[in-house]
Coordinates of C-alpha atoms and ligand atoms in Angstrom, one line a residue:
X1279 CA 32.1 -20.2 15.1
X1280 CA 29.5 -21.0 12.4
X1281 CA 28.3 -18.1 10.3
X1282 CA 25.4 -16.2 11.9
X1283 CA 22.2 -15.7 9.9
X1284 CA 19.8 -12.7 9.8
X1285 CA 16.6 -11.9 8.0
X1286 CA 16.2 -8.3 6.9
X1287 CA 12.7 -6.8 6.4
X1288 CA 12.8 -5.4 2.9
X1289 CA 10.3 -2.8 2.0
X1290 CA 11.9 -1.7 -1.2
X1291 CA 13.1 1.6 0.2
X1292 CA 16.6 2.9 0.7
X1293 CA 16.7 2.3 4.5
X1294 CA 16.1 -1.4 4.4
X1295 CA 18.6 -1.7 1.6
X1296 CA 21.3 0.0 3.6
X1297 CA 20.5 -1.8 6.9
X1298 CA 20.9 -5.2 5.2
X1299 CA 24.1 -4.2 3.5
X1300 CA 25.7 -2.9 6.7
X1301 CA 25.1 -6.3 8.4
X1302 CA 26.2 -8.3 5.3
X1303 CA 29.5 -6.3 5.4
X1304 CA 30.2 -8.0 8.8
X1305 CA 30.1 -11.4 7.4
X1306 CA 26.6 -12.3 8.5
X1307 CA 24.5 -14.4 6.1
X1308 CA 21.5 -12.2 5.2
X1309 CA 18.2 -13.1 3.5
X1310 CA 15.4 -10.7 2.9
X1311 CA 11.7 -10.9 3.8
X1312 CA 8.9 -8.8 2.3
X1313 CA 5.3 -8.9 3.4
X1314 CA 2.5 -8.5 0.8
X1315 CA -0.5 -6.8 2.6
X1316 CA -2.6 -5.9 -0.4
X1317 CA -2.0 -2.2 0.2
X1318 CA 1.5 -2.1 -1.3
X1319 CA 2.1 0.6 -3.8
X1320 CA 4.4 -1.2 -6.0
X1321 CA 3.9 -2.2 -9.6
X1322 CA 0.1 -2.3 -9.5
X1323 CA -1.0 1.3 -10.5
X1324 CA 2.2 1.8 -12.5
X1325 CA 1.2 -1.2 -14.6
X1326 CA -2.3 0.0 -15.2
X1327 CA -2.2 3.8 -15.8
X1328 CA -1.0 5.3 -19.0
X1329 CA 0.5 8.3 -17.3
X1330 CA 2.7 6.0 -15.2
X1331 CA 3.9 3.9 -18.1
X1332 CA 7.3 5.6 -18.2
X1333 CA 8.0 4.7 -14.6
X1334 CA 9.8 1.4 -14.1
X1335 CA 7.3 -1.4 -13.4
X1336 CA 9.7 -3.0 -11.1
X1337 CA 9.0 -4.6 -7.7
X1338 CA 11.3 -2.5 -5.5
X1339 CA 11.7 -5.3 -2.9
X1340 CA 13.0 -7.6 -5.6
X1341 CA 15.2 -4.9 -7.0
X1342 CA 16.7 -4.4 -3.5
X1343 CA 17.3 -8.1 -3.1
X1344 CA 19.0 -8.2 -6.5
X1345 CA 21.2 -5.2 -5.6
X1346 CA 22.3 -7.0 -2.4
X1347 CA 22.6 -10.4 -4.0
X1348 CA 20.4 -12.0 -1.4
X1349 CA 17.4 -14.4 -1.5
X1350 CA 14.1 -12.7 -1.0
X1351 CA 11.1 -14.4 0.7
X1352 CA 7.8 -12.7 -0.3
X1353 CA 5.1 -13.7 2.3
X1354 CA 1.4 -13.2 1.7
X1355 CA -0.1 -11.8 4.9
X1356 CA -3.3 -10.4 3.3
X1357 CA -5.7 -12.1 5.7
X1358 CA -3.8 -11.7 8.9
X1359 CA -3.1 -8.1 8.1
X1360 CA -6.8 -7.2 8.2
X1361 CA -6.8 -7.2 11.9
X1362 CA -3.9 -4.7 12.0
X1363 CA -5.7 -2.3 9.7
X1364 CA -9.2 -2.7 11.2
X1365 CA -8.2 -2.7 14.8
X1366 CA -4.9 -1.0 15.5
X1367 CA -4.1 -1.0 19.2
X1368 CA -1.9 2.0 18.8
X1369 CA -4.2 3.8 16.4
X1370 CA -3.6 5.4 13.0
X1371 CA -1.1 7.8 11.7
X1372 CA -2.0 10.9 9.7
X1373 CA -4.3 8.8 7.6
X1374 CA -5.5 5.1 7.9
X1375 CA -1.9 3.9 8.3
X1376 CA -1.5 1.9 11.4
X1377 CA 2.3 2.1 11.2
X1378 CA 3.2 1.2 14.8
X1379 CA 0.9 -1.9 14.8
X1380 CA 2.1 -2.8 11.3
X1381 CA 5.7 -2.8 12.4
X1382 CA 4.9 -4.9 15.5
X1383 CA 3.1 -7.3 13.2
X1384 CA 5.8 -7.6 10.6
X1385 CA 8.6 -8.0 13.1
X1386 CA 6.5 -10.6 14.8
X1387 CA 6.0 -12.5 11.5
X1388 CA 9.8 -12.2 10.9
X1389 CA 10.4 -13.7 14.3
X1390 CA 8.2 -16.7 13.5
X1391 CA 10.1 -17.0 10.3
X1392 CA 13.6 -17.0 11.9
X1393 CA 12.5 -19.5 14.5
X1394 CA 11.2 -21.8 11.8
X1395 CA 14.2 -21.4 9.6
X1396 CA 17.1 -21.5 12.1
X1397 CA 18.1 -17.8 11.7
X1398 CA 19.6 -15.8 14.6
X1399 CA 18.2 -12.3 14.4
X1400 CA 16.1 -9.7 12.5
X1401 CA 17.2 -6.5 10.8
X1402 CA 15.1 -3.5 10.0
X1403 CA 16.0 -0.1 8.4
X1404 CA 14.2 1.9 11.1
X1405 CA 15.8 5.2 12.1
X1406 CA 14.8 7.1 15.3
X1407 CA 12.9 10.2 14.5
X1408 CA 12.4 9.4 10.8
X1409 CA 8.6 9.1 11.0
X1410 CA 6.8 11.2 13.6
X1411 CA 4.5 8.5 14.8
X1412 CA 6.1 5.1 14.4
X1413 CA 9.8 5.7 14.4
X1414 CA 10.4 7.6 17.7
X1415 CA 12.7 6.8 20.5
X1416 CA 9.8 5.6 22.7
X1417 CA 8.3 3.4 20.0
X1418 CA 11.4 1.5 19.2
X1419 CA 11.1 -0.6 22.4
X1420 CA 7.4 -1.1 21.8
X1421 CA 8.1 -2.8 18.4
X1422 CA 10.8 -5.0 20.0
X1423 CA 8.7 -5.9 23.0
X1424 CA 5.3 -6.4 21.5
X1425 CA 6.6 -8.4 18.5
X1426 CA 8.4 -10.7 20.9
X1427 CA 11.7 -10.2 19.1
X1428 CA 13.2 -8.2 22.0
X1429 CA 16.9 -8.0 21.6
X1430 CA 17.0 -10.1 18.5
X1431 CA 15.9 -7.1 16.6
X1432 CA 18.8 -5.0 15.3
X1433 CA 18.4 -1.6 13.7
X1434 CA 21.9 -1.1 12.1
X1435 CA 21.2 2.5 11.0
X1436 CA 20.4 3.8 14.5
X1437 CA 22.0 1.2 16.7
X1438 CA 24.3 3.7 18.5
X1439 CA 21.2 5.5 19.8
X1440 CA 19.8 2.3 21.3
X1441 CA 20.9 -0.2 23.9
X1442 CA 23.2 -3.0 22.6
X1443 CA 21.2 -6.0 21.2
X1444 CA 22.0 -9.7 21.3
X1445 CA 24.0 -9.7 18.0
X1446 CA 26.1 -6.8 19.3
X1447 CA 26.7 -8.3 22.8
X1448 CA 27.5 -11.7 21.4
X1449 CA 30.0 -10.2 18.9
X1450 CA 28.1 -11.5 15.9
X1451 CA 28.3 -7.9 14.6
X1452 CA 30.6 -5.1 15.6
X1453 CA 28.6 -2.3 17.2
X1454 CA 31.3 0.2 16.3
X1455 CA 30.7 -0.5 12.6
X1456 CA 26.9 0.3 12.9
X1457 CA 25.4 3.8 12.7
X1458 CA 23.8 6.4 14.9
X1459 CA 21.4 8.1 12.4
X1460 CA 18.5 10.0 13.8
X1461 CA 15.9 12.6 12.7
X1462 CA 14.2 13.3 9.4
X1463 CA 17.2 14.2 7.3
X1464 CA 17.9 11.8 4.5
X1465 CA 21.4 13.0 4.0
X1466 CA 23.2 10.3 6.1
X1467 CA 21.4 7.6 4.2
X1468 CA 22.2 9.2 0.9
X1469 CA 25.8 9.5 1.8
X1470 CA 25.9 5.8 2.8
X1471 CA 24.2 4.8 -0.5
X1472 CA 26.9 6.7 -2.3
X1473 CA 29.6 5.0 -0.3
X1474 CA 28.2 1.6 -1.4
X1475 CA 27.6 2.7 -4.9
X1476 CA 23.8 2.3 -4.8
X1477 CA 22.0 4.4 -7.4
X1478 CA 18.5 4.5 -8.7
X1479 CA 17.0 3.4 -5.4
X1480 CA 13.3 4.1 -4.8
X1481 CA 12.8 7.7 -3.5
X1482 CA 11.2 7.9 -0.1
X1483 CA 7.6 8.8 -0.9
X1484 CA 6.4 9.1 2.7
X1485 CA 5.4 5.5 3.2
X1486 CA 5.5 2.0 1.8
X1487 CA 1.8 1.5 1.3
X1488 CA -1.4 3.2 0.1
X1489 CA -2.6 3.6 3.7
X1490 CA -0.4 6.7 4.0
X1491 CA -2.2 8.3 1.1
X1492 CA -4.9 10.7 2.0
X1493 CA -7.2 10.1 -0.9
X1494 CA -6.9 6.4 -0.5
X1495 CA -7.8 6.6 3.2
X1496 CA -10.8 8.7 2.4
X1497 CA -12.1 6.0 0.1
X1498 CA -11.4 3.2 2.6
X1499 CA -13.2 5.2 5.4
X1500 CA -16.2 5.7 3.0
X1501 CA -16.3 2.0 2.2
X1502 CA -16.3 1.0 5.9
X1503 CA -18.9 3.7 6.8
X1504 CA -21.3 2.7 4.1
X1505 CA -21.0 -1.0 4.8
X1506 CA -21.5 -0.4 8.5
X1507 CA -18.4 -2.6 9.2
X1508 CA -14.7 -2.3 8.8
X1509 CA -14.4 -5.6 7.0
X1510 CA -12.8 -5.7 3.6
X1511 CA -11.7 -8.2 0.9
X1512 CA -8.7 -8.0 -1.3
X1513 CA -10.8 -7.0 -4.3
X1514 CA -12.2 -4.1 -2.3
X1515 CA -8.9 -2.6 -1.5
X1516 CA -7.6 -3.2 -5.0
X1517 CA -10.5 -1.4 -6.5
X1518 CA -9.8 1.6 -4.2
X1519 CA -6.6 2.1 -6.1
X1520 CA -8.3 2.4 -9.5
X1521 CA -10.6 5.0 -11.1
X1522 CA -12.5 8.0 -10.0
X1523 CA -14.8 7.2 -7.1
X1524 CA -18.0 9.2 -6.6
X1525 CA -20.7 8.7 -4.0
X1526 CA -23.8 10.6 -5.2
X1527 CA -26.1 8.8 -2.8
X1528 CA -25.6 7.0 0.4
X1529 CA -26.8 3.7 -1.1
X1530 CA -24.3 3.5 -4.0
X1531 CA -21.1 4.8 -5.3
X1532 CA -19.6 4.8 -8.8
X1533 CA -16.1 3.7 -9.9
X1534 CA -15.3 5.4 -13.2
X1535 CA -12.4 4.3 -15.3
X1536 CA -10.2 7.3 -16.1
X1537 CA -8.5 5.8 -19.1
X1538 CA -8.1 2.7 -21.3
X1539 CA -5.9 0.8 -18.8
X1540 CA -8.3 1.4 -15.9
X1541 CA -11.3 0.5 -18.0
X1542 CA -9.6 -2.8 -18.9
X1543 CA -8.8 -3.5 -15.2
X1544 CA -12.4 -2.7 -14.2
X1545 CA -13.7 -5.1 -16.9
X1546 CA -12.5 -7.9 -14.7
X1547 CA -15.0 -6.9 -12.1
X1548 CA -18.1 -6.6 -14.4
X1549 CA -19.7 -9.8 -13.1
X1550 CA -19.7 -8.6 -9.5
X1551 CA -21.2 -5.2 -10.1
X1552 CA -24.0 -3.5 -12.0
X1553 CA -22.0 -1.6 -14.6
X1554 CA -22.6 1.1 -17.2
X1555 CA -21.1 2.0 -20.5
X1556 CA -22.0 4.5 -23.1
X1557 CA -23.2 3.2 -26.5
X1558 CA -23.7 6.3 -28.6
X1559 CA -20.3 7.8 -27.7
X1560 CA -16.9 6.6 -26.5
X1561 CA -16.7 6.5 -22.7
X1562 CA -15.6 4.9 -19.5
X1563 CA -16.6 1.6 -17.9
X1564 CA -18.4 2.5 -14.7
X1565 CA -19.0 0.1 -11.8
X1566 CA -21.9 0.7 -9.5
X1567 CA -21.2 -0.5 -5.9
X1568 CA -24.3 -0.7 -3.8
X1569 CA -28.0 -0.9 -4.6
X1570 CA -29.8 1.3 -7.0
X1571 CA -33.4 1.6 -8.1
X1572 CA -34.8 3.3 -11.3
X1573 CA -34.1 6.9 -10.2
X1574 CA -30.6 6.0 -9.0
X1575 CA -29.8 4.2 -12.2
X1576 CA -30.8 7.3 -14.2
X1577 CA -28.5 9.4 -12.0
X1578 CA -25.7 6.9 -12.6
X1579 CA -26.4 6.9 -16.3
X1580 CA -26.3 10.7 -16.5
X1581 CA -23.0 10.8 -14.6
X1582 CA -21.6 8.1 -16.9
X1583 CA -22.6 10.3 -19.8
X1584 CA -20.9 13.2 -18.1
X1585 CA -17.5 11.4 -18.2
X1586 CA -18.0 10.2 -21.8
X1587 CA -17.1 11.8 -25.1
X1588 CA -20.8 12.7 -25.3
X1589 CA -20.6 15.1 -22.4
X1590 CA -21.7 18.0 -24.6
X1591 CA -24.4 16.1 -26.5
X1592 CA -28.1 16.6 -25.9
X1593 CA -28.5 12.9 -25.3
X1594 CA -26.3 9.9 -24.7
X1595 CA -27.4 6.2 -24.7
X1596 CA -26.1 4.2 -21.8
X1597 CA -26.3 0.5 -21.4
X1598 CA -26.8 -0.7 -17.8
X1599 CA -26.1 -4.3 -17.0
X1600 CA -27.1 -5.9 -13.7
X1601 CA -25.2 -8.6 -11.8
X1602 CA -27.8 -11.1 -13.2
X1603 CA -26.7 -10.1 -16.8
X1604 CA -30.0 -8.3 -17.5
X1605 CA -29.4 -5.2 -19.6
X1606 CA -31.4 -2.1 -20.2
X1607 CA -30.6 1.0 -22.4
X1608 CA -31.3 4.5 -21.1
X1609 CA -31.2 7.6 -23.2
X1610 CA -30.2 10.4 -20.9
X1611 CA -28.9 14.0 -21.1
X1612 CA -25.4 14.2 -19.6
X1613 CA -25.3 15.7 -16.2
X1614 CA -24.3 19.4 -16.3
X1615 CA -20.8 20.0 -14.8
X1616 CA -22.2 22.4 -12.1
X1617 CA -24.7 19.7 -11.0
X1618 CA -21.9 17.3 -10.1
X1619 CA -21.3 18.1 -6.5
X1620 CA -17.8 18.5 -5.1
X1621 CA -18.7 16.3 -2.1
X1622 CA -19.6 13.4 -4.3
X1623 CA -15.9 12.9 -5.1
X1624 CA -14.1 10.6 -2.7
Ligands
SF4_117 S1 3.5 2.9 5.7 FE1 2.1 1.1 5.6 S2 3.4 -0.7 5.3 FE2 4.7 1.0 6.0 S3 4.7 0.8 8.3 FE3 3.1 2.2 7.8 S4 1.2 0.9 7.6 FE4 3.0 -0.4 7.5

């Protein structure tokens, strides 16, 4: 019998690492697949922010592939994924994370991939009961059915709790050597990691993307509300990961760099936004997203001064540059801390 081939969905977390390894142990040829949605947490913010500098700037999916010694296919799904985020049939989780629709989508993409590449089945690291909304006993068949993968989807970590799949029935893998993990405890996974000698794996942080993050979801919801549409571009969702976001008026919001790394990142967006910087004192680069007239610009300048080293000065000069390159200089008193309203912060 020729060697069977499986593709493993690799998020970069421990579960997908273990699931792939369990199947590799049975002599199956495994390759990894990772989908880049634009919301992925990896690398991006760690590379920008000073306070995260000490953390490894590694791509966890690549690290997992390296640990396993398998080939990793990174697939850009940014455009197709928009429909999943904007219009999730099964709704959102605690924040704007459409986990169930996301899994259906990713397994569906993996199915297309195995069909195009002559592979036999798909592996995921899902565990029944691990996540309250998307990894329940009743959602497991939903992912298998709606993705079209059906019984070509094998979850090696909780296989004993599910009906036998095609690879098990055909004897491509030995069901007895799979696992029956369930529930929220991470202990069985940690024990299995130790058994295999995996160390330094990414700690489970509640999700594989920014959509599980409350603050991020608040900013995304604000963006949609104020645009009057749920549409987004990659730049929009990247900018939501960076800086302090304040909406002092419905017609504009400010993105304030919190440190050197963020200011440099925001520099790259200067041409697309009206932006402000302090001249008389050191201070952040501030992007203005929306439309602003004279009074709005003065408010924006006073807030920019508030976040600068001139926050205690009587007056700060602020340069405002429009998207047409036209600049004006405003001399303003920094906004008093008590005047910066709590609800402005997103
Ligand atoms: S956390 Fe994000 S990437 Fe992971 S399943 Fe949920 S929506 Fe998808």
